[in-house]
Tab-separated table of C-alpha atoms in Angstrom:
chain	number	residue	atom	x	y	z
A	1	UNK	CA	112.317	81.631	38.453
A	2	UNK	CA	116.095	81.810	38.566
A	3	UNK	CA	117.594	84.524	36.434
A	4	UNK	CA	121.010	86.049	36.213
A	5	UNK	CA	121.437	89.816	36.565
A	6	UNK	CA	122.462	92.089	33.736
A	7	UNK	CA	125.120	94.780	34.112
A	8	UNK	CA	124.130	98.116	35.604
A	9	UNK	CA	123.594	100.974	33.174
A	10	UNK	CA	125.879	103.957	33.154
A	11	UNK	CA	124.886	106.864	35.357
A	12	UNK	CA	124.380	109.257	32.475
A	13	UNK	CA	121.560	107.186	31.040
A	14	UNK	CA	119.563	107.659	34.238
A	15	UNK	CA	118.955	111.251	33.255
A	16	UNK	CA	117.084	109.949	30.224
A	17	UNK	CA	114.974	107.646	32.386
A	18	UNK	CA	113.994	110.556	34.611
A	19	UNK	CA	112.687	112.432	31.613
A	20	UNK	CA	110.957	109.449	30.019
A	21	UNK	CA	108.884	108.313	32.988
A	22	UNK	CA	108.610	111.773	34.491
A	23	UNK	CA	106.873	113.336	31.521
A	24	UNK	CA	104.529	116.191	32.179
A	25	UNK	CA	100.789	116.231	32.534
A	26	UNK	CA	99.089	118.414	29.940
A	27	UNK	CA	96.049	120.206	31.319
A	28	UNK	CA	95.651	123.475	29.464
A	29	UNK	CA	93.045	125.108	27.291
A	30	UNK	CA	95.579	126.524	24.836
A	31	UNK	CA	99.159	126.058	23.746
A	32	UNK	CA	100.658	128.048	26.604
A	33	UNK	CA	100.888	125.181	29.112
A	34	UNK	CA	103.949	124.727	31.257
A	35	UNK	CA	105.841	121.642	32.337
A	36	UNK	CA	105.330	119.938	35.656
A	37	UNK	CA	107.980	120.692	38.240
A	38	UNK	CA	110.882	118.352	38.819
A	39	UNK	CA	111.765	117.096	42.295
A	40	UNK	CA	115.237	115.982	43.283
A	41	UNK	CA	114.863	112.412	44.595
A	42	UNK	CA	116.962	110.521	47.136
A	43	UNK	CA	119.294	108.228	45.234
A	44	UNK	CA	121.579	105.282	45.874
A	45	UNK	CA	125.356	105.513	45.622
A	46	UNK	CA	125.190	104.712	41.908
A	47	UNK	CA	122.731	107.549	41.277
A	48	UNK	CA	119.573	105.468	41.020
A	49	UNK	CA	116.330	106.624	42.600
A	50	UNK	CA	115.158	104.376	45.442
A	51	UNK	CA	111.655	102.985	45.866
A	52	UNK	CA	111.857	103.211	49.705
A	53	UNK	CA	109.893	99.968	50.071
A	54	UNK	CA	110.224	97.986	53.315
A	55	UNK	CA	111.500	94.424	53.328
A	56	UNK	CA	108.684	91.954	52.642
A	57	UNK	CA	108.427	88.267	51.749
A	58	UNK	CA	105.180	87.025	50.205
A	59	UNK	CA	106.250	83.385	50.368
A	60	UNK	CA	106.296	82.599	46.665
A	61	UNK	CA	102.769	83.898	46.028
A	62	UNK	CA	101.797	84.130	42.366
A	63	UNK	CA	101.311	87.518	40.709
A	64	UNK	CA	99.434	86.683	37.461
A	65	UNK	CA	99.062	89.393	34.791
A	66	UNK	CA	96.285	89.244	32.184
A	67	UNK	CA	97.003	90.938	28.865
A	68	UNK	CA	96.180	90.719	25.173
A	69	UNK	CA	97.885	89.263	22.123
A	70	UNK	CA	97.179	92.616	20.372
A	71	UNK	CA	100.313	94.559	19.396
A	72	UNK	CA	102.445	91.891	21.131
A	73	UNK	CA	101.518	93.640	24.366
A	74	UNK	CA	103.310	91.157	26.623
A	75	UNK	CA	106.665	92.178	25.146
A	76	UNK	CA	106.275	95.681	26.613
A	77	UNK	CA	105.696	94.476	30.164
A	78	UNK	CA	107.111	90.973	30.601
A	79	UNK	CA	109.865	88.525	29.700
A	80	UNK	CA	110.190	85.004	31.104
A	81	UNK	CA	113.438	83.986	29.413
A	82	UNK	CA	116.594	85.638	28.160
A	83	UNK	CA	117.025	85.653	24.377
A	84	UNK	CA	119.784	88.185	23.717
A	85	UNK	CA	117.385	91.006	22.820
A	86	UNK	CA	118.310	94.081	24.853
A	87	UNK	CA	114.779	95.108	25.812
A	88	UNK	CA	113.653	91.551	26.557
A	89	UNK	CA	116.669	90.813	28.750
A	90	UNK	CA	116.352	94.100	30.633
A	91	UNK	CA	112.691	93.327	31.417
A	92	UNK	CA	113.711	89.788	32.390
A	93	UNK	CA	116.221	91.121	34.874
A	94	UNK	CA	113.702	93.619	36.274
A	95	UNK	CA	111.068	90.946	36.869
A	96	UNK	CA	113.482	88.404	38.334
A	97	UNK	CA	114.975	91.001	40.683
A	98	UNK	CA	111.550	91.930	42.063
A	99	UNK	CA	110.554	88.263	42.317
A	100	UNK	CA	113.633	87.428	44.354
A	101	UNK	CA	113.416	90.518	46.515
A	102	UNK	CA	109.803	90.028	47.610
A	103	UNK	CA	109.182	86.311	47.189
A	104	UNK	CA	106.626	86.463	44.369
A	105	UNK	CA	106.182	84.592	41.091
A	106	UNK	CA	105.156	86.937	38.273
A	107	UNK	CA	103.386	85.219	35.360
A	108	UNK	CA	101.418	86.375	32.328
A	109	UNK	CA	98.514	85.203	30.148
A	110	UNK	CA	98.098	86.710	26.655
A	111	UNK	CA	95.907	84.282	24.719
A	112	UNK	CA	93.139	86.610	23.494
A	113	UNK	CA	92.664	89.569	21.151
A	114	UNK	CA	91.996	92.992	22.649
A	115	UNK	CA	88.195	93.013	22.567
A	116	UNK	CA	87.882	89.425	23.794
A	117	UNK	CA	90.266	89.825	26.722
A	118	UNK	CA	88.498	93.034	27.808
A	119	UNK	CA	85.247	91.060	28.054
A	120	UNK	CA	87.054	88.218	29.809
A	121	UNK	CA	88.350	90.611	32.452
A	122	UNK	CA	84.894	92.090	33.021
A	123	UNK	CA	83.304	88.648	33.329
A	124	UNK	CA	85.977	87.523	35.796
A	125	UNK	CA	85.354	90.565	37.979
A	126	UNK	CA	81.578	90.118	37.832
A	127	UNK	CA	81.965	86.498	38.926
A	128	UNK	CA	84.267	87.414	41.808
A	129	UNK	CA	87.296	85.646	40.330
A	130	UNK	CA	90.501	86.982	41.912
A	131	UNK	CA	93.018	85.079	39.759
A	132	UNK	CA	94.672	88.092	38.115
A	133	UNK	CA	96.437	90.846	40.041
A	134	UNK	CA	97.029	93.214	37.126
A	135	UNK	CA	95.376	93.816	33.756
A	136	UNK	CA	97.173	95.375	30.757
A	137	UNK	CA	95.027	96.001	27.694
A	138	UNK	CA	94.019	98.059	24.662
A	139	UNK	CA	93.839	101.718	25.630
A	140	UNK	CA	90.225	102.609	24.780
A	141	UNK	CA	88.882	99.222	25.892
A	142	UNK	CA	90.701	99.504	29.219
A	143	UNK	CA	89.016	102.861	29.793
A	144	UNK	CA	85.679	101.109	29.231
A	145	UNK	CA	86.652	98.414	31.733
A	146	UNK	CA	87.420	101.165	34.229
A	147	UNK	CA	84.060	102.845	33.692
A	148	UNK	CA	82.382	99.439	34.073
A	149	UNK	CA	83.792	99.320	37.603
A	150	UNK	CA	86.299	96.536	36.944
A	151	UNK	CA	89.305	98.170	38.645
A	152	UNK	CA	90.504	99.344	42.028
A	153	UNK	CA	91.481	102.964	42.525
A	154	UNK	CA	95.270	102.791	42.160
A	155	UNK	CA	95.472	105.737	44.555
A	156	UNK	CA	94.075	103.445	47.275
A	157	UNK	CA	96.895	100.885	47.033
A	158	UNK	CA	99.398	100.718	49.905
A	159	UNK	CA	103.171	100.959	49.393
A	160	UNK	CA	102.947	103.331	46.415
A	161	UNK	CA	104.543	106.774	46.586
A	162	UNK	CA	102.938	109.013	43.984
A	163	UNK	CA	105.653	111.606	44.517
A	164	UNK	CA	108.135	109.311	42.766
A	165	UNK	CA	109.005	110.313	39.194
A	166	UNK	CA	107.592	107.159	37.623
A	167	UNK	CA	104.073	108.319	38.608
A	168	UNK	CA	104.270	111.758	37.022
A	169	UNK	CA	102.795	112.697	33.666
A	170	UNK	CA	100.206	110.206	32.435
A	171	UNK	CA	99.158	109.155	35.930
A	172	UNK	CA	98.601	112.813	36.826
A	173	UNK	CA	96.615	113.284	33.635
A	174	UNK	CA	94.418	110.231	34.197
A	175	UNK	CA	93.596	111.098	37.804
A	176	UNK	CA	89.967	112.242	37.503
A	177	UNK	CA	88.266	113.697	40.553
A	178	UNK	CA	91.145	112.455	42.679
A	179	UNK	CA	90.797	108.834	41.485
A	180	UNK	CA	93.062	106.795	39.234
A	181	UNK	CA	91.507	103.639	37.781
A	182	UNK	CA	93.848	103.115	34.814
A	183	UNK	CA	97.197	104.516	33.781
A	184	UNK	CA	100.388	104.078	31.799
A	185	UNK	CA	103.878	104.511	33.245
A	186	UNK	CA	107.219	102.731	33.648
A	187	UNK	CA	105.487	99.502	34.624
A	188	UNK	CA	105.406	98.921	30.861
A	189	UNK	CA	107.376	100.271	27.908
A	190	UNK	CA	104.495	100.790	25.480
A	191	UNK	CA	104.257	104.536	26.116
A	192	UNK	CA	107.770	105.030	24.755
A	193	UNK	CA	107.116	103.114	21.562
A	194	UNK	CA	103.663	104.632	20.965
A	195	UNK	CA	104.700	108.259	21.364
A	196	UNK	CA	104.639	110.365	18.170
A	197	UNK	CA	107.900	111.942	17.044
A	198	UNK	CA	109.236	113.714	13.982
A	199	UNK	CA	111.974	111.667	12.306
A	200	UNK	CA	114.291	113.376	9.827
A	201	UNK	CA	116.187	111.581	7.075
A	202	UNK	CA	119.756	112.814	7.551
A	203	UNK	CA	120.891	111.595	4.139
A	204	UNK	CA	118.238	113.663	2.378
A	205	UNK	CA	118.921	116.642	4.607
A	206	UNK	CA	122.585	116.485	3.644
A	207	UNK	CA	121.889	115.917	-0.061
A	208	UNK	CA	119.538	118.893	-0.252
A	209	UNK	CA	121.551	121.155	2.091
A	210	UNK	CA	118.784	121.276	4.689
A	211	UNK	CA	119.987	122.375	8.092
A	212	UNK	CA	118.317	120.196	10.725
A	213	UNK	CA	116.947	122.727	13.264
A	214	UNK	CA	118.565	121.379	16.420
A	215	UNK	CA	119.551	124.882	17.522
A	216	UNK	CA	116.033	126.229	17.069
A	217	UNK	CA	114.603	123.374	19.125
A	218	UNK	CA	117.095	123.942	21.917
A	219	UNK	CA	116.334	127.669	21.923
A	220	UNK	CA	112.585	126.936	22.135
A	221	UNK	CA	112.040	128.621	18.769
A	222	UNK	CA	111.016	125.691	16.526
A	223	UNK	CA	107.583	126.527	15.035
A	224	UNK	CA	105.172	124.859	12.629
A	225	UNK	CA	105.815	127.585	10.030
A	226	UNK	CA	109.510	126.657	10.126
A	227	UNK	CA	108.669	123.037	9.324
A	228	UNK	CA	106.418	124.039	6.429
A	229	UNK	CA	109.176	126.270	5.050
A	230	UNK	CA	111.713	123.417	5.215
A	231	UNK	CA	109.573	121.018	3.201
A	232	UNK	CA	107.764	123.312	0.752
A	233	UNK	CA	110.129	122.568	-2.135
A	234	UNK	CA	110.410	118.819	-1.564
A	235	UNK	CA	107.337	117.395	-3.337
A	236	UNK	CA	108.597	116.156	-6.696
A	237	UNK	CA	107.029	113.892	-9.333
A	238	UNK	CA	110.176	111.801	-9.713
A	239	UNK	CA	108.819	109.370	-12.302
A	240	UNK	CA	107.150	112.114	-14.351
A	241	UNK	CA	103.803	110.338	-14.628
A	242	UNK	CA	101.836	113.414	-13.569
A	243	UNK	CA	100.664	111.766	-10.330
A	244	UNK	CA	102.069	111.891	-6.816
A	245	UNK	CA	102.510	108.285	-5.681
A	246	UNK	CA	104.762	106.388	-3.269
A	247	UNK	CA	107.418	106.459	-5.990
A	248	UNK	CA	107.746	110.247	-5.709
A	249	UNK	CA	109.383	112.668	-3.260
A	250	UNK	CA	107.657	114.301	-0.267
A	251	UNK	CA	108.492	116.740	2.464
A	252	UNK	CA	106.637	114.833	5.171
A	253	UNK	CA	104.712	111.574	5.485
A	254	UNK	CA	102.352	110.362	8.200
A	255	UNK	CA	99.056	108.448	8.309
A	256	UNK	CA	95.569	108.560	9.833
A	257	UNK	CA	96.647	108.059	13.426
A	258	UNK	CA	99.387	110.640	13.035
A	259	UNK	CA	96.655	113.274	12.969
A	260	UNK	CA	96.069	112.724	16.691
A	261	UNK	CA	99.562	114.049	17.249
A	262	UNK	CA	99.408	116.827	14.669
A	263	UNK	CA	96.301	118.299	16.286
A	264	UNK	CA	97.236	117.701	19.921
A	265	UNK	CA	100.846	118.879	19.643
A	266	UNK	CA	99.641	122.194	18.243
A	267	UNK	CA	97.208	122.663	21.133
A	268	UNK	CA	94.043	121.529	19.373
A	269	UNK	CA	92.734	119.689	22.415
A	270	UNK	CA	89.045	119.790	23.330
A	271	UNK	CA	89.059	117.934	26.667
A	272	UNK	CA	91.082	119.076	29.683
A	273	UNK	CA	90.553	119.072	33.458
A	274	UNK	CA	88.977	121.779	35.598
A	275	UNK	CA	90.180	123.119	38.948
A	276	UNK	CA	88.579	120.156	40.729
A	277	UNK	CA	90.357	117.619	38.548
A	278	UNK	CA	87.238	116.652	36.595
A	279	UNK	CA	87.026	116.408	32.813
A	280	UNK	CA	85.727	119.422	30.905
A	281	UNK	CA	85.117	120.406	27.300
A	282	UNK	CA	86.815	123.697	26.486
A	283	UNK	CA	85.962	126.372	23.952
A	284	UNK	CA	89.080	126.267	21.821
A	285	UNK	CA	87.478	126.862	18.440
A	286	UNK	CA	89.365	129.968	17.362
A	287	UNK	CA	92.701	128.293	18.036
A	288	UNK	CA	91.631	125.067	16.333
A	289	UNK	CA	90.798	127.014	13.173
A	290	UNK	CA	94.408	128.169	13.166
A	291	UNK	CA	95.657	124.641	13.857
A	292	UNK	CA	93.815	123.281	10.842
A	293	UNK	CA	95.153	126.086	8.659
A	294	UNK	CA	98.707	125.235	9.720
A	295	UNK	CA	98.209	121.500	9.163
A	296	UNK	CA	96.624	122.070	5.748
A	297	UNK	CA	99.652	124.108	4.715
A	298	UNK	CA	101.981	121.432	6.065
A	299	UNK	CA	100.216	118.540	4.351
A	300	UNK	CA	100.153	120.376	1.008
A	301	UNK	CA	103.843	119.411	0.903
A	302	UNK	CA	103.364	115.877	2.256
A	303	UNK	CA	101.064	112.874	2.342
A	304	UNK	CA	99.112	110.692	4.782
A	305	UNK	CA	97.983	108.184	2.134
A	306	UNK	CA	100.689	105.496	2.002
A	307	UNK	CA	100.539	102.282	4.015
A	308	UNK	CA	98.136	101.309	6.777
A	309	UNK	CA	96.570	103.824	9.144
A	310	UNK	CA	99.185	103.036	11.806
A	311	UNK	CA	102.275	102.824	9.562
A	312	UNK	CA	102.844	106.578	9.159
A	313	UNK	CA	104.124	106.419	5.589
A	314	UNK	CA	107.273	104.537	6.553
A	315	UNK	CA	107.239	102.723	3.185
A	316	UNK	CA	108.163	106.059	1.604
A	317	UNK	CA	110.535	107.210	4.348
A	318	UNK	CA	112.698	104.070	4.250
A	319	UNK	CA	113.168	104.513	0.490
A	320	UNK	CA	114.727	107.958	1.085
A	321	UNK	CA	111.724	109.669	-0.515
A	322	UNK	CA	110.567	111.874	2.344
A	323	UNK	CA	112.571	114.321	4.404
A	324	UNK	CA	110.382	113.848	7.497
A	325	UNK	CA	108.137	111.149	8.911
A	326	UNK	CA	105.719	111.861	11.766
A	327	UNK	CA	104.774	108.672	13.574
A	328	UNK	CA	105.222	106.369	16.532
A	329	UNK	CA	108.652	105.472	17.832
A	330	UNK	CA	107.502	101.871	17.416
A	331	UNK	CA	107.629	102.390	13.661
A	332	UNK	CA	111.188	103.676	13.875
A	333	UNK	CA	112.227	100.626	15.877
A	334	UNK	CA	110.437	97.919	13.887
A	335	UNK	CA	110.402	99.337	10.341
A	336	UNK	CA	113.032	102.045	9.907
A	337	UNK	CA	115.976	100.928	12.050
A	338	UNK	CA	116.415	97.559	10.244
A	339	UNK	CA	116.701	99.411	6.905
A	340	UNK	CA	119.887	101.223	7.968
A	341	UNK	CA	118.332	104.621	7.323
A	342	UNK	CA	120.368	107.376	8.954
A	343	UNK	CA	117.765	109.373	10.832
A	344	UNK	CA	117.448	111.825	13.668
A	345	UNK	CA	114.651	112.848	15.981
A	346	UNK	CA	112.933	116.169	16.592
A	347	UNK	CA	109.968	117.203	18.705
A	348	UNK	CA	106.981	118.330	16.692
A	349	UNK	CA	107.207	122.128	16.453
A	350	UNK	CA	105.228	124.621	18.498
A	351	UNK	CA	102.238	126.451	17.072
A	352	UNK	CA	103.866	129.877	17.556
A	353	UNK	CA	105.847	131.875	20.107
A	354	UNK	CA	102.860	131.948	22.508
A	355	UNK	CA	103.220	128.204	23.047
A	356	UNK	CA	105.631	127.961	25.942
A	357	UNK	CA	106.468	124.256	25.829
A	358	UNK	CA	106.796	121.564	23.177
A	359	UNK	CA	104.055	118.924	23.245
A	360	UNK	CA	104.558	115.272	22.323
A	361	UNK	CA	101.257	113.391	22.117
A	362	UNK	CA	101.036	109.647	21.852
A	363	UNK	CA	99.112	106.498	22.679
A	364	UNK	CA	99.766	103.745	25.208
A	365	UNK	CA	98.546	100.388	26.485
A	366	UNK	CA	96.912	101.093	29.838
A	367	UNK	CA	96.895	98.967	32.962
A	368	UNK	CA	94.632	98.617	35.979
A	369	UNK	CA	94.161	96.446	39.072
A	370	UNK	CA	91.121	94.117	38.990
A	371	UNK	CA	88.703	94.990	41.762
A	372	UNK	CA	88.532	91.370	42.857
A	373	UNK	CA	92.259	91.432	43.767
A	374	UNK	CA	91.733	93.798	46.718
A	375	UNK	CA	92.688	91.129	49.293
A	376	UNK	CA	96.207	91.173	47.820
A	377	UNK	CA	96.545	94.967	47.812
A	378	UNK	CA	99.685	94.865	49.980
A	379	UNK	CA	101.491	92.562	47.539
A	380	UNK	CA	100.166	94.370	44.464
A	381	UNK	CA	101.232	97.805	45.668
A	382	UNK	CA	104.679	96.485	46.598
A	383	UNK	CA	105.292	94.651	43.316
A	384	UNK	CA	103.975	97.480	41.148
A	385	UNK	CA	106.105	100.097	42.927
A	386	UNK	CA	109.206	97.916	42.795
A	387	UNK	CA	108.792	97.099	39.085
A	388	UNK	CA	108.180	100.750	38.222
A	389	UNK	CA	111.347	101.751	40.070
A	390	UNK	CA	113.466	98.994	38.545
A	391	UNK	CA	112.209	99.721	35.014
A	392	UNK	CA	112.715	103.450	35.527
A	393	UNK	CA	116.326	103.028	36.595
A	394	UNK	CA	117.516	100.121	34.463
A	395	UNK	CA	115.179	99.315	31.568
A	396	UNK	CA	113.993	102.605	30.093
A	397	UNK	CA	117.506	103.951	29.338
A	398	UNK	CA	118.296	100.837	27.295
A	399	UNK	CA	115.066	101.160	25.339
A	400	UNK	CA	115.970	104.725	24.440
A	401	UNK	CA	119.144	103.489	22.827
A	402	UNK	CA	117.153	101.012	20.728
A	403	UNK	CA	114.797	103.610	19.272
A	404	UNK	CA	117.566	105.542	17.556
A	405	UNK	CA	119.333	102.357	16.537
A	406	UNK	CA	122.606	103.286	18.191
A	407	UNK	CA	123.878	104.513	21.528
A	408	UNK	CA	122.340	107.878	22.304
A	409	UNK	CA	125.743	109.078	23.428
A	410	UNK	CA	126.960	108.652	19.853
A	411	UNK	CA	124.771	111.578	18.738
A	412	UNK	CA	124.725	114.513	21.103
A	413	UNK	CA	122.127	116.467	19.123
A	414	UNK	CA	119.661	113.590	18.985
A	415	UNK	CA	120.192	112.844	22.660
A	416	UNK	CA	119.203	116.432	23.419
A	417	UNK	CA	116.130	116.073	21.193
A	418	UNK	CA	115.063	112.950	23.069
A	419	UNK	CA	115.298	114.845	26.317
A	420	UNK	CA	112.964	117.512	24.928
A	421	UNK	CA	110.528	114.934	23.536
A	422	UNK	CA	110.323	112.794	26.654
A	423	UNK	CA	109.762	115.780	28.924
A	424	UNK	CA	106.830	116.811	26.703
A	425	UNK	CA	105.134	113.407	26.391
A	426	UNK	CA	101.398	113.111	27.108
A	427	UNK	CA	98.202	111.318	26.105
A	428	UNK	CA	95.434	113.600	24.866
A	429	UNK	CA	92.505	113.243	27.272
A	430	UNK	CA	90.046	113.584	24.404
A	431	UNK	CA	91.606	110.586	22.701
A	432	UNK	CA	91.794	108.581	25.939
A	433	UNK	CA	88.013	108.829	26.345
A	434	UNK	CA	87.099	108.869	22.646
A	435	UNK	CA	85.941	105.263	22.776
A	436	UNK	CA	82.944	106.512	24.761
A	437	UNK	CA	81.598	108.770	22.018
A	438	UNK	CA	81.835	108.832	18.227
A	439	UNK	CA	81.298	112.585	18.414
A	440	UNK	CA	84.370	112.916	20.642
A	441	UNK	CA	86.355	110.794	18.185
A	442	UNK	CA	85.304	113.268	15.494
A	443	UNK	CA	86.817	116.103	17.541
A	444	UNK	CA	90.084	114.234	18.137
A	445	UNK	CA	90.625	113.749	14.381
A	446	UNK	CA	89.550	117.169	13.103
A	447	UNK	CA	92.692	117.667	11.025
A	448	UNK	CA	91.699	114.498	9.179
A	449	UNK	CA	87.917	114.906	9.057
A	450	UNK	CA	87.211	118.539	8.237
A	451	UNK	CA	88.701	121.768	6.866
A	452	UNK	CA	89.689	125.030	8.510
A	453	UNK	CA	86.840	126.973	6.903
A	454	UNK	CA	84.297	124.416	8.132
A	455	UNK	CA	85.662	123.458	11.532
A	456	UNK	CA	83.677	125.981	13.613
A	457	UNK	CA	80.344	124.539	12.486
A	458	UNK	CA	81.810	121.009	12.678
A	459	UNK	CA	82.582	121.538	16.380
A	460	UNK	CA	79.283	123.237	17.120
A	461	UNK	CA	77.274	120.303	15.751
A	462	UNK	CA	79.026	117.937	18.152
A	463	UNK	CA	79.711	120.069	21.223
A	464	UNK	CA	76.481	119.446	23.180
A	465	UNK	CA	76.684	115.675	22.711
A	466	UNK	CA	80.329	115.642	23.812
A	467	UNK	CA	79.625	117.807	26.869
A	468	UNK	CA	76.825	115.454	27.887
A	469	UNK	CA	79.108	112.438	27.520
A	470	UNK	CA	81.937	114.053	29.484
A	471	UNK	CA	79.507	114.949	32.275
A	472	UNK	CA	78.329	111.325	32.281
A	473	UNK	CA	81.908	110.075	32.548
A	474	UNK	CA	82.620	112.412	35.480
A	475	UNK	CA	79.503	111.156	37.266
A	476	UNK	CA	80.427	107.520	36.627
A	477	UNK	CA	83.946	107.968	38.012
A	478	UNK	CA	82.640	109.857	41.049
A	479	UNK	CA	80.290	106.974	41.836
A	480	UNK	CA	82.907	104.235	41.467
A	481	UNK	CA	84.138	102.680	44.695
């Protein structure tokens, strides 16, 4: 494919890319985890980090990607034409640059829904079909594909340098027993859009003389009790009908899937990794009781009842009827930004002063390398590394600008908040593997499914089954080739 290049991004935006794709791995049993270290990388003259790949020419060989029509997944990883959309054209340039540099032809197939394409991938692998070089699918279903033995260990691929910043964070987290069969990183942009953030309506904040706590965040002193205090007076039955509906005022709105973030960001995780890098179920009950108490107080001033389970109450937020919305950045981009709502971004607050770092949980669309593509490992490792590097340097900074709906440089405070959020991004390991056990799903959504005075017994009834499942998963991964 012949494509024209887009202009290089300004040097300052590269700092944002470093934070976005270099997010930390969360592997703690409480809220006192610390961030992964940051390494200074060798850069080009324009400040971009190099991939250090040797010159190669694969003679026009095809690099087909298989993905799903679910969530418009292809738009996060691929573009085959320019259409004037900033994200699309940046991806287009990234792909065309890598194609020209290494003599490959990157294509994509996205004809099937998430469950169907996951079965298609498994059947292709079982039949020995080596058509596809990369698979990009629904998060929980991709984990199942991995456990079915459908993927290569990404750690085994040549030409990949796992010390590069685009491999930090999620890839560290998903490395189990030293093996990495699925991940999410700068190869795609879904992790940015599916991360949970706290959006604040600046018009309401101004109207009600609410000071947005940028200074507290920067000082590391933004706590869940502060958020509850800010919103406690906001609930208001505006229409006077004696019922709180979407026509009334709230302090905070979210939805069912927002509870993953509420619980995880406050340290309510049940699955971490042990010293050997294997999954383990931790005894975190006493802290989780406190987490549920804090969330119950918070939600007494808000609602998770409006809109679909993945819409995070945006139908209320865009009508200027909630001070805060806790949801995916995707919702800000697709639902809030077109409404011309003036909003800012904050990390979700810490549990208390014992929590050393902010946490920013989210979801993603994971990718893996079909096991049947092993004969093309040299090409696959080269293309994947080159795309990750190109996206890291040139695509991610532009996407950041889209999420806020204006240039990040136009709002210094919100730029600083994005830096905090991106450095704290992670996927909760319990959620990543929750598709393997309904009991584990129960423990991921405790703030939704139980109450603080019942949670200890709620956990106890499920603990043994979850431990058995986690042990089974560790054994399965250890036995994979």
